C-alpha cells in the first residue's frame, strides 16, 4: 500500500504544478482566414519580441499556451499573404481571442544565390606517364585514375593494396602468390585479371606485397588501351603503374 502511495505522489505533484501554472498564465486562440473566408493552413503566428508562437491547423485555428499576463502584439505572416498585426491583452487563467483575415500579397521573394567553393585537393589535372606525353585529363582519351602522394599521406597508406582502394572499378581478388613473375596482388578490372607489373612505365615485377614507402603515385589505366605499355605486362582489363619518388 505504501509503495502505491509513493508512486502516485509524483503524479499528484505534477498535476498540482500544472494547475497552478494554468492559473497564473493565459492562452491566446484564434482563426486565420483569407479574403474569401476560407481557412488558411500553416500560417506562422507569433508574439512580437517573444519566443512563443504557433502554426495554424487545417481549419486555420491556432493556440498559444502558457502566456504570461500582459499586453502583446500578435504577428501573423505567410508566403503570398500580407503580414497582419493585432494587439492582444492576456489575463491569467483566461483565453484571449484574436482572429485574422489575410489578403493576398503580390510581393516577390528575394533571390537567393548559392555559391560553392569546395575543390578536390587530391585532383590531378594531368598525367605524363599514362599517355607517355604531357596531356591534361580532357585531352587524354584513356580511362584512368590517379592516386597521388597527397591522398597517400592523408590516408596513411602502407602498401599498393591500400592505395588501390581509391580506384573505382578495381577489385582485389587474391594476395600475392610469391611466384616469380606474378606481380604482387591480383585485381579484377573490366572483367580481366591485372597485377602491378609496371614501375615508372617499364617492367618492374614483384612477388610479394608492394610497400608504398617509395611510392609517389599510383596510376591505373582501365581497358585495352593499357596495351600501350606492351601486352606481356598488361591485359585487356588495364594495368597498374607505380610511379616512384624522385631523389
JSON list of N, CA, C and O in Angstrom, two decimals, residues 42-61:
[
{"chain": "A", "resi": 42, "resn": "UNK", "atom": "N", "xyz": [-1.04, 26.36, -42.07]},
{"chain": "A", "resi": 42, "resn": "UNK", "atom": "CA", "xyz": [0.42, 26.51, -41.98]},
{"chain": "A", "resi": 42, "resn": "UNK", "atom": "C", "xyz": [0.86, 27.97, -41.98]},
{"chain": "A", "resi": 42, "resn": "UNK", "atom": "O", "xyz": [1.86, 28.34, -42.56]},
{"chain": "A", "resi": 43, "resn": "UNK", "atom": "N", "xyz": [0.09, 28.82, -41.30]},
{"chain": "A", "resi": 43, "resn": "UNK", "atom": "CA", "xyz": [0.45, 30.23, -41.14]},
{"chain": "A", "resi": 43, "resn": "UNK", "atom": "C", "xyz": [1.19, 30.40, -39.82]},
{"chain": "A", "resi": 43, "resn": "UNK", "atom": "O", "xyz": [0.80, 29.82, -38.80]},
{"chain": "A", "resi": 44, "resn": "UNK", "atom": "N", "xyz": [2.25, 31.19, -39.84]},
{"chain": "A", "resi": 44, "resn": "UNK", "atom": "CA", "xyz": [3.04, 31.42, -38.63]},
{"chain": "A", "resi": 44, "resn": "UNK", "atom": "C", "xyz": [2.39, 32.52, -37.80]},
{"chain": "A", "resi": 44, "resn": "UNK", "atom": "O", "xyz": [2.13, 33.62, -38.28]},
{"chain": "A", "resi": 45, "resn": "UNK", "atom": "N", "xyz": [2.12, 32.20, -36.53]},
{"chain": "A", "resi": 45, "resn": "UNK", "atom": "CA", "xyz": [1.52, 33.15, -35.59]},
{"chain": "A", "resi": 45, "resn": "UNK", "atom": "C", "xyz": [2.46, 33.26, -34.40]},
{"chain": "A", "resi": 45, "resn": "UNK", "atom": "O", "xyz": [2.77, 32.26, -33.74]},
{"chain": "A", "resi": 46, "resn": "UNK", "atom": "N", "xyz": [2.94, 34.47, -34.11]},
{"chain": "A", "resi": 46, "resn": "UNK", "atom": "CA", "xyz": [3.90, 34.63, -33.03]},
{"chain": "A", "resi": 46, "resn": "UNK", "atom": "C", "xyz": [3.71, 35.92, -32.27]},
{"chain": "A", "resi": 46, "resn": "UNK", "atom": "O", "xyz": [3.11, 36.88, -32.77]},
{"chain": "A", "resi": 47, "resn": "UNK", "atom": "N", "xyz": [4.26, 35.94, -31.05]},
{"chain": "A", "resi": 47, "resn": "UNK", "atom": "CA", "xyz": [4.23, 37.14, -30.23]},
{"chain": "A", "resi": 47, "resn": "UNK", "atom": "C", "xyz": [5.49, 37.95, -30.51]},
{"chain": "A", "resi": 47, "resn": "UNK", "atom": "O", "xyz": [6.60, 37.43, -30.40]},
{"chain": "A", "resi": 48, "resn": "UNK", "atom": "N", "xyz": [5.33, 39.19, -30.88]},
{"chain": "A", "resi": 48, "resn": "UNK", "atom": "CA", "xyz": [6.46, 40.04, -31.23]},
{"chain": "A", "resi": 48, "resn": "UNK", "atom": "C", "xyz": [7.38, 40.22, -30.02]},
{"chain": "A", "resi": 48, "resn": "UNK", "atom": "O", "xyz": [6.94, 40.59, -28.93]},
{"chain": "A", "resi": 49, "resn": "UNK", "atom": "N", "xyz": [8.67, 39.93, -30.24]},
{"chain": "A", "resi": 49, "resn": "UNK", "atom": "CA", "xyz": [9.64, 40.07, -29.17]},
{"chain": "A", "resi": 49, "resn": "UNK", "atom": "C", "xyz": [9.66, 38.92, -28.19]},
{"chain": "A", "resi": 49, "resn": "UNK", "atom": "O", "xyz": [10.39, 38.97, -27.20]},
{"chain": "A", "resi": 50, "resn": "UNK", "atom": "N", "xyz": [8.85, 37.89, -28.42]},
{"chain": "A", "resi": 50, "resn": "UNK", "atom": "CA", "xyz": [8.78, 36.74, -27.52]},
{"chain": "A", "resi": 50, "resn": "UNK", "atom": "C", "xyz": [9.10, 35.46, -28.30]},
{"chain": "A", "resi": 50, "resn": "UNK", "atom": "O", "xyz": [8.92, 35.40, -29.51]},
{"chain": "A", "resi": 51, "resn": "UNK", "atom": "N", "xyz": [9.57, 34.46, -27.57]},
{"chain": "A", "resi": 51, "resn": "UNK", "atom": "CA", "xyz": [9.89, 33.17, -28.20]},
{"chain": "A", "resi": 51, "resn": "UNK", "atom": "C", "xyz": [8.71, 32.22, -28.10]},
{"chain": "A", "resi": 51, "resn": "UNK", "atom": "O", "xyz": [8.85, 31.05, -27.76]},
{"chain": "A", "resi": 52, "resn": "UNK", "atom": "N", "xyz": [7.53, 32.71, -28.38]},
{"chain": "A", "resi": 52, "resn": "UNK", "atom": "CA", "xyz": [6.32, 31.90, -28.34]},
{"chain": "A", "resi": 52, "resn": "UNK", "atom": "C", "xyz": [5.55, 32.09, -29.63]},
{"chain": "A", "resi": 52, "resn": "UNK", "atom": "O", "xyz": [5.51, 33.19, -30.18]},
{"chain": "A", "resi": 53, "resn": "UNK", "atom": "N", "xyz": [4.93, 31.03, -30.08]},
{"chain": "A", "resi": 53, "resn": "UNK", "atom": "CA", "xyz": [4.16, 31.11, -31.31]},
{"chain": "A", "resi": 53, "resn": "UNK", "atom": "C", "xyz": [3.46, 29.80, -31.60]},
{"chain": "A", "resi": 53, "resn": "UNK", "atom": "O", "xyz": [3.50, 28.85, -30.81]},
{"chain": "A", "resi": 54, "resn": "UNK", "atom": "N", "xyz": [2.82, 29.75, -32.76]},
{"chain": "A", "resi": 54, "resn": "UNK", "atom": "CA", "xyz": [2.09, 28.55, -33.17]},
{"chain": "A", "resi": 54, "resn": "UNK", "atom": "C", "xyz": [1.91, 28.57, -34.68]},
{"chain": "A", "resi": 54, "resn": "UNK", "atom": "O", "xyz": [2.19, 29.57, -35.35]},
{"chain": "A", "resi": 55, "resn": "UNK", "atom": "N", "xyz": [1.45, 27.44, -35.21]},
{"chain": "A", "resi": 55, "resn": "UNK", "atom": "CA", "xyz": [1.17, 27.28, -36.64]},
{"chain": "A", "resi": 55, "resn": "UNK", "atom": "C", "xyz": [-0.30, 26.89, -36.77]},
{"chain": "A", "resi": 55, "resn": "UNK", "atom": "O", "xyz": [-0.79, 26.01, -36.04]},
{"chain": "A", "resi": 56, "resn": "UNK", "atom": "N", "xyz": [-0.99, 27.51, -37.71]},
{"chain": "A", "resi": 56, "resn": "UNK", "atom": "CA", "xyz": [-2.42, 27.19, -37.87]},
{"chain": "A", "resi": 56, "resn": "UNK", "atom": "C", "xyz": [-2.60, 25.78, -38.42]},
{"chain": "A", "resi": 56, "resn": "UNK", "atom": "O", "xyz": [-1.79, 25.28, -39.19]},
{"chain": "A", "resi": 57, "resn": "UNK", "atom": "N", "xyz": [-3.73, 25.15, -38.03]},
{"chain": "A", "resi": 57, "resn": "UNK", "atom": "CA", "xyz": [-4.03, 23.80, -38.49]},
{"chain": "A", "resi": 57, "resn": "UNK", "atom": "C", "xyz": [-4.85, 23.85, -39.77]},
{"chain": "A", "resi": 57, "resn": "UNK", "atom": "O", "xyz": [-4.96, 24.90, -40.42]},
{"chain": "A", "resi": 58, "resn": "UNK", "atom": "N", "xyz": [-5.45, 22.73, -40.15]},
{"chain": "A", "resi": 58, "resn": "UNK", "atom": "CA", "xyz": [-6.21, 22.65, -41.39]},
{"chain": "A", "resi": 58, "resn": "UNK", "atom": "C", "xyz": [-7.43, 23.57, -41.39]},
{"chain": "A", "resi": 58, "resn": "UNK", "atom": "O", "xyz": [-7.89, 24.00, -42.45]},
{"chain": "A", "resi": 59, "resn": "UNK", "atom": "N", "xyz": [-7.95, 23.88, -40.22]},
{"chain": "A", "resi": 59, "resn": "UNK", "atom": "CA", "xyz": [-9.10, 24.76, -40.11]},
{"chain": "A", "resi": 59, "resn": "UNK", "atom": "C", "xyz": [-8.71, 26.21, -39.88]},
{"chain": "A", "resi": 59, "resn": "UNK", "atom": "O", "xyz": [-9.57, 27.07, -39.66]},
{"chain": "A", "resi": 60, "resn": "UNK", "atom": "N", "xyz": [-7.40, 26.49, -39.93]},
{"chain": "A", "resi": 60, "resn": "UNK", "atom": "CA", "xyz": [-6.92, 27.85, -39.74]},
{"chain": "A", "resi": 60, "resn": "UNK", "atom": "C", "xyz": [-6.85, 28.29, -38.30]},
{"chain": "A", "resi": 60, "resn": "UNK", "atom": "O", "xyz": [-6.61, 29.46, -38.02]},
{"chain": "A", "resi": 61, "resn": "UNK", "atom": "N", "xyz": [-7.04, 27.38, -37.36]},
{"chain": "A", "resi": 61, "resn": "UNK", "atom": "CA", "xyz": [-7.05, 27.74, -35.94]},
{"chain": "A", "resi": 61, "resn": "UNK", "atom": "C", "xyz": [-5.66, 27.59, -35.34]},
{"chain": "A", "resi": 61, "resn": "UNK", "atom": "O", "xyz": [-4.86, 26.76, -35.77]}
]
